[in-house]
PDB file of C-alpha atoms and ligand atoms in Angstrom:
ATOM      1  CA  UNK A   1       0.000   0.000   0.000  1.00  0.00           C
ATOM      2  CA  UNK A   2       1.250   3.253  -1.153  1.00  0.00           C
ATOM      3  CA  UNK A   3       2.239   5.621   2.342  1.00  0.00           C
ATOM      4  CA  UNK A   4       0.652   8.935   2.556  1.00  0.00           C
ATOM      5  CA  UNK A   5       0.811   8.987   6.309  1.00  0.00           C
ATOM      6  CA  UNK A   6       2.229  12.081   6.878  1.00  0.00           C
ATOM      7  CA  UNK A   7       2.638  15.642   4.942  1.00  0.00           C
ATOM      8  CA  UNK A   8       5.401  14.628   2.889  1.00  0.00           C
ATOM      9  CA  UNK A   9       2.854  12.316   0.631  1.00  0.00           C
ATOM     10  CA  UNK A  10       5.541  10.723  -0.659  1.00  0.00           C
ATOM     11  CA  UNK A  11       3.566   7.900  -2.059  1.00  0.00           C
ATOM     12  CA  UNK A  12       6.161   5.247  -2.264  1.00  0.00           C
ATOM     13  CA  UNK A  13       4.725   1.621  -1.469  1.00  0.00           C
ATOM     14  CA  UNK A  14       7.294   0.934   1.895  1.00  0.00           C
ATOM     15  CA  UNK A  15       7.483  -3.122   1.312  1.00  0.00           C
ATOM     16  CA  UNK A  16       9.741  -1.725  -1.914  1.00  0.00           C
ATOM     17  CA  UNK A  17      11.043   1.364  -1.803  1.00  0.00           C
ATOM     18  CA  UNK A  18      12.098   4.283   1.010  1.00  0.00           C
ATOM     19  CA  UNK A  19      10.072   7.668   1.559  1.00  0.00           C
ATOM     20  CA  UNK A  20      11.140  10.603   3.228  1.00  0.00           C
ATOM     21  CA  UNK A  21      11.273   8.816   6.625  1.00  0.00           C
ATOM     22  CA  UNK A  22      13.471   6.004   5.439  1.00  0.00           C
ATOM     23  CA  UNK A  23      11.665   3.337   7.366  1.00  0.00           C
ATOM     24  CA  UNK A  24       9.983   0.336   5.659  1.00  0.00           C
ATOM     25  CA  UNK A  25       6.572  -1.339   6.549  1.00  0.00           C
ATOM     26  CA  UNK A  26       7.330  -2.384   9.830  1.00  0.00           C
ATOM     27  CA  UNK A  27       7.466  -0.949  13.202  1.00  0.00           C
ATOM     28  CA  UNK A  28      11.241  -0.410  14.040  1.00  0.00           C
ATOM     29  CA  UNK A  29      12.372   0.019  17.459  1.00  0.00           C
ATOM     30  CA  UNK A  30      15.669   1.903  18.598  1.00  0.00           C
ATOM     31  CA  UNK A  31      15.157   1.627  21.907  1.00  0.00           C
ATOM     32  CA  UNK A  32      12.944   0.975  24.927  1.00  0.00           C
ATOM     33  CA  UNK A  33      13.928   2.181  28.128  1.00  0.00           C
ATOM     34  CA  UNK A  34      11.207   1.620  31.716  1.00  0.00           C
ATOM     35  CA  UNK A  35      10.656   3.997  34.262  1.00  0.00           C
ATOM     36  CA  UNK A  36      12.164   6.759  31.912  1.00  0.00           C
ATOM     37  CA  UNK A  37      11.776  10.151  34.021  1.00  0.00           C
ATOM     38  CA  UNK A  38      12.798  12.632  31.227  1.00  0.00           C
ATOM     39  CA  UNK A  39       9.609  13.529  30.325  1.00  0.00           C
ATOM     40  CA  UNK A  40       7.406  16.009  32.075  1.00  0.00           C
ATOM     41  CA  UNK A  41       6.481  15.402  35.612  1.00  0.00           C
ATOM     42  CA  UNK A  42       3.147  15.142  35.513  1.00  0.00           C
ATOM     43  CA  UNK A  43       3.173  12.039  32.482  1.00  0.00           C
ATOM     44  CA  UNK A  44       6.524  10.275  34.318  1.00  0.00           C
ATOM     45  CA  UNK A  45       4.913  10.987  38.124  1.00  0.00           C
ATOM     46  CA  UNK A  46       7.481   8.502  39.932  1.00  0.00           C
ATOM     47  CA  UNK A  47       7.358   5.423  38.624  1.00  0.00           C
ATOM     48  CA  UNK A  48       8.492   6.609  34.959  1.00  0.00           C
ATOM     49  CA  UNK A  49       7.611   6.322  31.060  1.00  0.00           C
ATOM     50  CA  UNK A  50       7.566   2.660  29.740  1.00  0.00           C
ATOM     51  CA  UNK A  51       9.551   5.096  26.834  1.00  0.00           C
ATOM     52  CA  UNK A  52       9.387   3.860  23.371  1.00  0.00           C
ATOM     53  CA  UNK A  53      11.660   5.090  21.128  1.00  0.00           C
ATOM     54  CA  UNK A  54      10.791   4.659  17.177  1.00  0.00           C
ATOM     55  CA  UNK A  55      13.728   5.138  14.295  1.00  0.00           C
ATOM     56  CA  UNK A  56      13.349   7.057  11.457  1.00  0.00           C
ATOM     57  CA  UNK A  57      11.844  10.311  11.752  1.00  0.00           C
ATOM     58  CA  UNK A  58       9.358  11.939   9.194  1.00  0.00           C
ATOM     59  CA  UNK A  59      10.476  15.661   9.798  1.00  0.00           C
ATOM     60  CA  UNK A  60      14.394  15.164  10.377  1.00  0.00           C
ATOM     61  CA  UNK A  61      15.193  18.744  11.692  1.00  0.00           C
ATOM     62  CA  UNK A  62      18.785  19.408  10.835  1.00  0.00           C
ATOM     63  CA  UNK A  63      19.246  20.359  14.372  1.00  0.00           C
ATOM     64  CA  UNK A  64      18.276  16.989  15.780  1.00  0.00           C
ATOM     65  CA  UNK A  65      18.586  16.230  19.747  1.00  0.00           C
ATOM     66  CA  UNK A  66      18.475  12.343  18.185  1.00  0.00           C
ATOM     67  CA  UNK A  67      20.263  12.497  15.636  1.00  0.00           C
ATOM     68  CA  UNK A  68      21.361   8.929  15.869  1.00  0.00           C
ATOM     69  CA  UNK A  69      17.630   7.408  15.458  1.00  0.00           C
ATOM     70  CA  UNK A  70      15.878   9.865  13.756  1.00  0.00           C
ATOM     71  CA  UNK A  71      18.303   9.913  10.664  1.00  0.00           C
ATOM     72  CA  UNK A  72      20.919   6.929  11.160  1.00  0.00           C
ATOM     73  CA  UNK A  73      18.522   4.882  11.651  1.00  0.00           C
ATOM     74  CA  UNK A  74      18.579   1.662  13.572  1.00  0.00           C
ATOM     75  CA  UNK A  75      17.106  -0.703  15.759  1.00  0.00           C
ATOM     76  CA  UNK A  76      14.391  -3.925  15.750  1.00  0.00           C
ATOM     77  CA  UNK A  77      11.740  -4.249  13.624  1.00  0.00           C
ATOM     78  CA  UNK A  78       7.929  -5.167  14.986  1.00  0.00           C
ATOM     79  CA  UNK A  79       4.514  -6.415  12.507  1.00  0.00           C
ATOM     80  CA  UNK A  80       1.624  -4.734  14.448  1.00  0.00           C
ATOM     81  CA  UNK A  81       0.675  -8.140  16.051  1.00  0.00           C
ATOM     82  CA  UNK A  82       4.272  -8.443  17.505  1.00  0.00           C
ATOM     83  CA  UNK A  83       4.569  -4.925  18.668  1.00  0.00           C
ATOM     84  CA  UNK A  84       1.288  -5.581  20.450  1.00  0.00           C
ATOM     85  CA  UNK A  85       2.366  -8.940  21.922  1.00  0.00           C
ATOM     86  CA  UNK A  86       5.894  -6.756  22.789  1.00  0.00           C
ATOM     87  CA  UNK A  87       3.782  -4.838  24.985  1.00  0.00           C
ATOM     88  CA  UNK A  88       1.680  -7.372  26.158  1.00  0.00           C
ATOM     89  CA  UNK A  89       5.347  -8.866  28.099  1.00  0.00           C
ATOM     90  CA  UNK A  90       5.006  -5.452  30.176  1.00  0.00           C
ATOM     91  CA  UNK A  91       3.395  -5.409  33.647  1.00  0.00           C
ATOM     92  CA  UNK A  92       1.958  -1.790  32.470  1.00  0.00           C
ATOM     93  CA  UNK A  93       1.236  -0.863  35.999  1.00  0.00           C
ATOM     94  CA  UNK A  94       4.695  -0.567  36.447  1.00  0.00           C
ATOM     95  CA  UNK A  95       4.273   2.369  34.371  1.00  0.00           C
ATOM     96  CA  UNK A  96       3.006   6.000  34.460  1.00  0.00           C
ATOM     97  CA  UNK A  97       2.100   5.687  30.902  1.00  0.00           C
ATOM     98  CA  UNK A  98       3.445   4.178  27.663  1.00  0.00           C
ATOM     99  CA  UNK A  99       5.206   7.048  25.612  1.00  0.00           C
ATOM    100  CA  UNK A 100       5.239   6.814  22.115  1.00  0.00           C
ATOM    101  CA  UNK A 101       8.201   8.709  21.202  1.00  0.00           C
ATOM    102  CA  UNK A 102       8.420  10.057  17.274  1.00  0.00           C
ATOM    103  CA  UNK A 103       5.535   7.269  16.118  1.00  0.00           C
ATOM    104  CA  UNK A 104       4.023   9.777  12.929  1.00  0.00           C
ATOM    105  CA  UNK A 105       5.813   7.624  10.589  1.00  0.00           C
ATOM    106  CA  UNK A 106       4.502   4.472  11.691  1.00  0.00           C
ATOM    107  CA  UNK A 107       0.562   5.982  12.344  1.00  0.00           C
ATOM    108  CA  UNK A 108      -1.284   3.313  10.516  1.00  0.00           C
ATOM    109  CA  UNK A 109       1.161   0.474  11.791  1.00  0.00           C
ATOM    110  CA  UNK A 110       0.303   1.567  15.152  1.00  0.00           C
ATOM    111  CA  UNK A 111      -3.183   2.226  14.312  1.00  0.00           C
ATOM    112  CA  UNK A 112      -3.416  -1.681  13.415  1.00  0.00           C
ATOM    113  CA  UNK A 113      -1.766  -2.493  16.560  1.00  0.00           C
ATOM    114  CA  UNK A 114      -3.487  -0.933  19.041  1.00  0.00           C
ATOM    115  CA  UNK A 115      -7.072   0.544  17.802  1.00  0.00           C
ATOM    116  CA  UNK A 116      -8.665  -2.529  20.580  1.00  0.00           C
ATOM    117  CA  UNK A 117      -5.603  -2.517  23.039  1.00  0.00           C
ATOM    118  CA  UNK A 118      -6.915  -2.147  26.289  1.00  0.00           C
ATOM    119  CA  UNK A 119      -4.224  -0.630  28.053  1.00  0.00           C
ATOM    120  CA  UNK A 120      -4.435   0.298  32.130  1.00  0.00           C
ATOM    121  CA  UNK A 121      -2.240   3.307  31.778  1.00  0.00           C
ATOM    122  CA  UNK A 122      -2.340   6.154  29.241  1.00  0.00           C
ATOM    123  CA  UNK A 123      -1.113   6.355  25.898  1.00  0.00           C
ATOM    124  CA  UNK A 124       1.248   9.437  24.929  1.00  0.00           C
ATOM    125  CA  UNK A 125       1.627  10.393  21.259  1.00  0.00           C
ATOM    126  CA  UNK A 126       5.113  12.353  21.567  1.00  0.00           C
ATOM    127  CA  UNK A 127       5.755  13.662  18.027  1.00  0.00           C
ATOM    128  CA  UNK A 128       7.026  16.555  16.141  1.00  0.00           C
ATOM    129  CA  UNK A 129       4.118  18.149  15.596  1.00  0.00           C
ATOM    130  CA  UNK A 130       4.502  17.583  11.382  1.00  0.00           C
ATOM    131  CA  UNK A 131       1.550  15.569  11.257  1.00  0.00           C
ATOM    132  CA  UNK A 132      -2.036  15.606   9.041  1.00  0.00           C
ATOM    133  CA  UNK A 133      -5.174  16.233  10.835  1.00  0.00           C
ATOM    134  CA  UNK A 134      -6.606  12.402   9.834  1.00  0.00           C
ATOM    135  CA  UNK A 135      -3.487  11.181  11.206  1.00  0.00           C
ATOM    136  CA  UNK A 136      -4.250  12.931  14.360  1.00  0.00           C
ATOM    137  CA  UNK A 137      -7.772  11.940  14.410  1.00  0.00           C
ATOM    138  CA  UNK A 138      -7.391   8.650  13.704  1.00  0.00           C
ATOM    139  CA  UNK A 139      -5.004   8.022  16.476  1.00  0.00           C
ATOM    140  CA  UNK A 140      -7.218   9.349  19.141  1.00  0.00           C
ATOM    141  CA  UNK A 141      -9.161   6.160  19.303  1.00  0.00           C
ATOM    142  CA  UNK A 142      -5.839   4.819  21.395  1.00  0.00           C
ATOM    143  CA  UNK A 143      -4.206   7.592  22.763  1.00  0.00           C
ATOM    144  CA  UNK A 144      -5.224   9.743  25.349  1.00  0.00           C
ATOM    145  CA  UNK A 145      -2.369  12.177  25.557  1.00  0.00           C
ATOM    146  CA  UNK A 146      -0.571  14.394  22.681  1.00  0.00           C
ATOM    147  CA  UNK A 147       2.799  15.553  23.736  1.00  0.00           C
ATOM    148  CA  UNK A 148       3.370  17.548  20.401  1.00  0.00           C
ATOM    149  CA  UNK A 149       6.182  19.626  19.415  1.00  0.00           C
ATOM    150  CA  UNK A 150       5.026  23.765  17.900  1.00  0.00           C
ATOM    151  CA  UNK A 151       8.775  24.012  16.644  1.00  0.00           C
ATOM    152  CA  UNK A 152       8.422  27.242  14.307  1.00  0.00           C
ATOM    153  CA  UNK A 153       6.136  30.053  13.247  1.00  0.00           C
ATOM    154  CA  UNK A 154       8.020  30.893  10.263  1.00  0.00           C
ATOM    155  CA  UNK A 155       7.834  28.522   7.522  1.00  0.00           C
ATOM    156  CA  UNK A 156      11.265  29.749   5.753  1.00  0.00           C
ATOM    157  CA  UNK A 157      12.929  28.420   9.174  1.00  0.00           C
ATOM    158  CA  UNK A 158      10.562  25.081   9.026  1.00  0.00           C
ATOM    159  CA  UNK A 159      12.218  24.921   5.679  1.00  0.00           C
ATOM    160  CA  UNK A 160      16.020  25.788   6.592  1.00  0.00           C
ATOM    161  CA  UNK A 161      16.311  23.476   9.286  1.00  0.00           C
ATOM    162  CA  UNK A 162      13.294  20.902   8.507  1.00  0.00           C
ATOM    163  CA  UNK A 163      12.813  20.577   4.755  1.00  0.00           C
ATOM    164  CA  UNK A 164       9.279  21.433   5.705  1.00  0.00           C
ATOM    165  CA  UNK A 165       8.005  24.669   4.252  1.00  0.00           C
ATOM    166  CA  UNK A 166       4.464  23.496   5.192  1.00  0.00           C
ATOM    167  CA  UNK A 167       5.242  22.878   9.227  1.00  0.00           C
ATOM    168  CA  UNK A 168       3.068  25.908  10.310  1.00  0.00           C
ATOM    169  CA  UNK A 169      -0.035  24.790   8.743  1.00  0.00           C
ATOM    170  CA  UNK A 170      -0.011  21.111   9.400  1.00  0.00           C
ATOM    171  CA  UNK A 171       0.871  21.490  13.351  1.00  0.00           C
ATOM    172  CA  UNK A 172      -1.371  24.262  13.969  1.00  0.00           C
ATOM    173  CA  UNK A 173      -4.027  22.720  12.535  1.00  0.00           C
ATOM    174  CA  UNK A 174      -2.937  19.566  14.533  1.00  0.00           C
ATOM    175  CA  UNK A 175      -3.070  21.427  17.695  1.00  0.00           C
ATOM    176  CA  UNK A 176      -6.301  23.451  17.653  1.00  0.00           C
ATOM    177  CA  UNK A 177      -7.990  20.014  16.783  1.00  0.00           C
ATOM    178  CA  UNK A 178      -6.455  18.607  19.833  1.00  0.00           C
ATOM    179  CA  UNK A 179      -7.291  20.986  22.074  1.00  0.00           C
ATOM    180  CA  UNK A 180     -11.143  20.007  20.709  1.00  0.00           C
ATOM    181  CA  UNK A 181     -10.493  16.141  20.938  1.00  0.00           C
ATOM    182  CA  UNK A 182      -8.912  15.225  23.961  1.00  0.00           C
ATOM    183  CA  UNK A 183      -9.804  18.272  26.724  1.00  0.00           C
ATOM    184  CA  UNK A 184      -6.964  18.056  29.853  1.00  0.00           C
ATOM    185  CA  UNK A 185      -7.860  15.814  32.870  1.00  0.00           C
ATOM    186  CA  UNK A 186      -5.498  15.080  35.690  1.00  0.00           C
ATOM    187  CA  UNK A 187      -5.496  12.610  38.504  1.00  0.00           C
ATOM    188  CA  UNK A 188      -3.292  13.304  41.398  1.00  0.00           C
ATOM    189  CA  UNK A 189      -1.534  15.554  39.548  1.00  0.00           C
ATOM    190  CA  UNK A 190      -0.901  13.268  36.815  1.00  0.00           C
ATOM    191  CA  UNK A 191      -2.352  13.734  33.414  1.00  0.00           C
ATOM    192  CA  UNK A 192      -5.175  11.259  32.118  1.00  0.00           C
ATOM    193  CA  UNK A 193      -5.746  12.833  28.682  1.00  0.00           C
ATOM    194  CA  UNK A 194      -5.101  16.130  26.874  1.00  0.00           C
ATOM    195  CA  UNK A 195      -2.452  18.170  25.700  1.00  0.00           C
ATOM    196  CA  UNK A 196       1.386  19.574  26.301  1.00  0.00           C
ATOM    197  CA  UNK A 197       2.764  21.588  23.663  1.00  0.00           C
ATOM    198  CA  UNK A 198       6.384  21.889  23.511  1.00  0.00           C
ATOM    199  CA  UNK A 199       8.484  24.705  22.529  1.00  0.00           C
ATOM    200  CA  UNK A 200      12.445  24.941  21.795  1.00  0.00           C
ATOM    201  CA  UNK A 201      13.584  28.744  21.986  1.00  0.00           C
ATOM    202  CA  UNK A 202      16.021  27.944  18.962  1.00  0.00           C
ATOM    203  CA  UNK A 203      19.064  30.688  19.428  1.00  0.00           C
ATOM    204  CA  UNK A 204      19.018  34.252  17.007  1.00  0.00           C
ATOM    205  CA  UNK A 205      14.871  33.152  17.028  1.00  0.00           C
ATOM    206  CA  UNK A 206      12.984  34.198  20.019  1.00  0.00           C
ATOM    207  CA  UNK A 207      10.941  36.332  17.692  1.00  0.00           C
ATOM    208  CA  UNK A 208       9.638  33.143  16.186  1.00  0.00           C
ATOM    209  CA  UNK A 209       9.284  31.592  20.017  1.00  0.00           C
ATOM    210  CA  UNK A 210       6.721  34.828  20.880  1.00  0.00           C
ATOM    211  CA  UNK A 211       4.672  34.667  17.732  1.00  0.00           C
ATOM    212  CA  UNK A 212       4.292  31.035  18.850  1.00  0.00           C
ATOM    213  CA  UNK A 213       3.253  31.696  22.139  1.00  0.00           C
ATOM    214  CA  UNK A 214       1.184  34.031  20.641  1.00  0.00           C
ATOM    215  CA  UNK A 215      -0.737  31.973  18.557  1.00  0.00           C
ATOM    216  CA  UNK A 216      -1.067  29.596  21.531  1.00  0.00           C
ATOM    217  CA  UNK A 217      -2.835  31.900  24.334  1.00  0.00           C
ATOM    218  CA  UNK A 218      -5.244  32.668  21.127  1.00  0.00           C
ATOM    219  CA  UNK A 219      -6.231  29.693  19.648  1.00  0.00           C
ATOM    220  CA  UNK A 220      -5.908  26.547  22.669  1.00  0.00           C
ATOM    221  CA  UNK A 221      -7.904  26.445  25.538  1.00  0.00           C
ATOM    222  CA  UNK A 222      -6.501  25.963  28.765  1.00  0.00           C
ATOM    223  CA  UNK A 223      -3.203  25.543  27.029  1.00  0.00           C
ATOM    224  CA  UNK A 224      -0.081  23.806  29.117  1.00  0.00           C
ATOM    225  CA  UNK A 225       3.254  24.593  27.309  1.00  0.00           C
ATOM    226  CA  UNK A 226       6.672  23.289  28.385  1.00  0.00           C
ATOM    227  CA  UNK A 227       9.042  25.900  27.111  1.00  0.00           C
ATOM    228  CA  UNK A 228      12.298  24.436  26.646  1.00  0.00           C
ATOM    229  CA  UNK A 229      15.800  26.225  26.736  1.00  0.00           C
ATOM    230  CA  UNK A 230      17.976  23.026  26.070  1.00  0.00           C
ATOM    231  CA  UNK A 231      19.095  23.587  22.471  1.00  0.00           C
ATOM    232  CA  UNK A 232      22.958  22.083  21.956  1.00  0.00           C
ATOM    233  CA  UNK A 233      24.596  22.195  19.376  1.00  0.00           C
ATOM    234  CA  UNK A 234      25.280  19.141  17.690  1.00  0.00           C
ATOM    235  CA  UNK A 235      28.121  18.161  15.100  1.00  0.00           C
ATOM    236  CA  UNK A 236      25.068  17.640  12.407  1.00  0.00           C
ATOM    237  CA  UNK A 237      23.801  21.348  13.172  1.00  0.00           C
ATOM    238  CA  UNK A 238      23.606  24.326  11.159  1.00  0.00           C
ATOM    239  CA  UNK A 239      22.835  26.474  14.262  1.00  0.00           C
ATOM    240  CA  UNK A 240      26.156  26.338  15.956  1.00  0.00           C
ATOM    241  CA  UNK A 241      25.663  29.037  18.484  1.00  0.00           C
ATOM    242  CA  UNK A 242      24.051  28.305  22.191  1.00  0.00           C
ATOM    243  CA  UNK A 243      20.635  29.950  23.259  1.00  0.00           C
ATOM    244  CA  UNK A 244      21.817  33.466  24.839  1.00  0.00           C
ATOM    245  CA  UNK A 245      20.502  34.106  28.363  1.00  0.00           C
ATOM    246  CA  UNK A 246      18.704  37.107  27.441  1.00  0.00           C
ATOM    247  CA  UNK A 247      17.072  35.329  24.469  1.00  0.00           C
ATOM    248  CA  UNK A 248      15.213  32.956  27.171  1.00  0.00           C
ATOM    249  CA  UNK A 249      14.955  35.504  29.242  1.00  0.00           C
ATOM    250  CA  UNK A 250      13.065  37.608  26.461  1.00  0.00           C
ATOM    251  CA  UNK A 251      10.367  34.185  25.936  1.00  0.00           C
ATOM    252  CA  UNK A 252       9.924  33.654  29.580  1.00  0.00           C
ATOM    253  CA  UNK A 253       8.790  37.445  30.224  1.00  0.00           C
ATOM    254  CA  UNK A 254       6.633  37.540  27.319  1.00  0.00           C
ATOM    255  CA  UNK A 255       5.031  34.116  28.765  1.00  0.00           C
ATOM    256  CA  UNK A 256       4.552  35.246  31.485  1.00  0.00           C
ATOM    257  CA  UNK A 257       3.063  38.580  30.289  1.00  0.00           C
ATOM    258  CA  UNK A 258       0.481  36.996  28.242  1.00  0.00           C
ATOM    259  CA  UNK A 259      -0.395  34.810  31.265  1.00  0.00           C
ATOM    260  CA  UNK A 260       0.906  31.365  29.508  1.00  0.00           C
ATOM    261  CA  UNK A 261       2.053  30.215  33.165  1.00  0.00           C
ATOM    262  CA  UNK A 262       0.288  26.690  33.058  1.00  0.00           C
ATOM    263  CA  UNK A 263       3.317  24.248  32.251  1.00  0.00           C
ATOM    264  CA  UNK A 264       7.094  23.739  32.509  1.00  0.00           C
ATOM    265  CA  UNK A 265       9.878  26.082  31.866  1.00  0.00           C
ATOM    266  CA  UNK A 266      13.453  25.214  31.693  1.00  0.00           C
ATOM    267  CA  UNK A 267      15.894  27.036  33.098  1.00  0.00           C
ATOM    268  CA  UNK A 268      19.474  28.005  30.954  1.00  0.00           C
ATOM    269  CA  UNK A 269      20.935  25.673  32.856  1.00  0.00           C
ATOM    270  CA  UNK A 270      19.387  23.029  30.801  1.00  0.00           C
ATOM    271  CA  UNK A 271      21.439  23.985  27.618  1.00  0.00           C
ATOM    272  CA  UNK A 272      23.721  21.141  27.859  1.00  0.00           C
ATOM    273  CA  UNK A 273      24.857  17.482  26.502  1.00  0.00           C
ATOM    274  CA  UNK A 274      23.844  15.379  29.700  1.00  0.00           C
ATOM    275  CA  UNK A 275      20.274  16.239  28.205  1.00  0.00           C
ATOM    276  CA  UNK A 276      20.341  14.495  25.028  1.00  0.00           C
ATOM    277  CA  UNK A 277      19.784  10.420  25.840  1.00  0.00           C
ATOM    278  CA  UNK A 278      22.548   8.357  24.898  1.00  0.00           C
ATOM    279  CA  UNK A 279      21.802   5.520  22.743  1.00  0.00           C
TER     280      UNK A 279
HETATM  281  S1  SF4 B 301       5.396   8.390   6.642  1.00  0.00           S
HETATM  282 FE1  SF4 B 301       7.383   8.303   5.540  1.00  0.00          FE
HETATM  283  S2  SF4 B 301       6.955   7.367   3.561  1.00  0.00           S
HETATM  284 FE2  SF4 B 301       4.986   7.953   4.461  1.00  0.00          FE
HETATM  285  S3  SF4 B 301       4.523   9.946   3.588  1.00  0.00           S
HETATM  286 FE3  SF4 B 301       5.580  10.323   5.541  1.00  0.00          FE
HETATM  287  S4  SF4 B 301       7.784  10.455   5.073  1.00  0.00           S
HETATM  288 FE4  SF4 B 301       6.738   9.563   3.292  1.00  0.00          FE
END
C-alpha cells in the first residue's frame, strides 16, 4: 500500500522502496527504556515512562537532539501483532504511561496495533508536531495524551532546518484540533488525557518563540506549554551558536506577560549534553 501517512505524501509503497522517513513497513524500534523520568512530571509521576523510542523520523530537523535514530537509523523491527504482543510482556502498571516517542511515521502500523488494546495506563503520542489532521484523528481512538512539538512560526525556518516549508499549517491545525479532541484531565496531579505543547527557543529566534506563544494563548484552551531552553549544538547542526541568556529571558517574560504560566519552563541551565539520551 502506497504511504501517505504524513505531509510529505511521498507515495512510495514501503514493502519496496524508502520515503522521506526512510523506514519500511514495519514498526522499528531503537530503543525501549522503563521507568524513563525525562519527560514532564506530571506524564513520568514517579514510577516513569515505559519510553518507546521509534527510528526514522518523518520531519528530520537538521538540528536533531536524536540524531542517531531519527536519521541513522537503527534498531528492531515489529509487525503490528508483535509490537502488540511486545507490549503485552510489560506489567503496564509498572508504568506512568506508555510514551510513544516520534511514532508519525509508523501511524497506521500503530493504528493496526493498538485501535482494541486495552491498556491500564495512558497512551502518549510524543511527536514533532509535522503531522495531518486524519493522522491525528485517527489516532485518538488509542491515545489519550498528545505531547506535540510547535517548533516554528516561520515557515522559511521550518524549511532551513526541517525541509518542511508546510510545518506551520499542518501542526497548527494539529493542535487546535487537539485541544477540541482530547480536553486536559489530571489525577493526582498526573495527566489522564489532553495536551502539552512543547516549545524549543532555537538561538538568534525568540521572535519566532513569541509569535508562537502568541498563537497559543489565542487559539488553545486551557493551554499547558513546556518551554524548553535546552538547544545544543550538535556536530550535524547548522545552528552552531548556544541559546543566549537574554534570548530565554526575552520568551519567559513575554510568557509570562500573556499569562501562559500553566506548564514547565526550563531554566538556561538546561542547555547542555547530559540532556540528550545516549543511545
Ligand atoms: S510516513 Fe514516511 S513514507 Fe509515508 S509519507 Fe511520511 S515520510 Fe513519506
Amino acid at each position: 500500500m502506497k504511504c501517505f501517512d504524513c505531509p510529505r505524501n511521498c507515495g512510495v509503497d514501503r514493502n519496496q522502496n524508502l520515503g522521506f522517513c526512510r523506514e519500511s513497513d514495519k514498526i522499528r524500534i531503537a530503543k525501549i527504556i522503563p521507568n524513563f523520568m525525562w519527560e514532564e512530571p506530571c506524564l513520568t509521576g514517579n514510577k516513569g515512562a515505559l519510553a518507546i523510542f521509534f527510528s526514522g523520523c518523518n520531519l528530520r530537523c537538521k538540528f536533531c537532539q536524536n540524531y542517531q535514530i531519527s536519521h541513522i537509523g537503527k534498531g528492531e523491527e515489529y509487525s503490528p501483532q508483535e509490537f502488540k504482543d511486545l507490549l503485552s510482556t510489560y506489567n503496564l502498571s509498572n508504568f506512568s504511561c506508555i510514551d510513544l516517542i516520534t511514532p508519525t511515521h509508523f501511524s497506521s502500523l500503530l493504528f493496526q496495533a493498538l485501535k482494541d488494546f486495552n491498556s491500564p495506563i495512558p497512551i502518549v503520542w510524543n511527536s514533532s508536531g509535522y503531522e495531518k489532521v486524519e493522522t491525528i484523528k485517527k489516532v485518538s481512538s488509542f491515545v489519550d495524551i498528545f505531547l506535540i512539538d510547535f517548533k516554528y512560526y516561520d515557515n522559511q525556518l521550518a524549511q532551513h532546518l526541517s525541509c518542511a516549508n508546510d510545518y506551520f499549517e499542518y501542526a497548527s491545525t494539529c493542535i487546535k484540533e487537539i485541544s477540541i479532541l482530547k480536553p486536559n484531565k489530571f489525577d493526582n496531579n498526573l495527566m489522564q488525557q489532553g495536551m502539552i505543547i512543547r516549545h524549543l527557543v532555537l538561538p538568534e529566534n525568540y521572535k519566532d518563540s513569541i509569535k508562537i506563544l502568541d498563537y497559543i494563548k489565542t487559539n488553545v484552551n486551557d493551554p499547558v506549554i513546556a518551554l524548553m531552553s535546552q538547544f545544543t549544538p550538535t556536530k550535524e547542526s547548522p545552528i552552531k551558536e548556544r541559546l543566549k541568556p537574554l534570548e530565554f529571558k526575552i520568551v519567559l517574560s513575554h510568557a509570562k506577560k500573556i499569562e501562559l504560566n500553566k506548564g514547565y519552563f526550563q531554566d538556561l541551565s538546561s542547555s547542555s549534553t547530559e540532556f540528550i539520551p545516549k543511545f
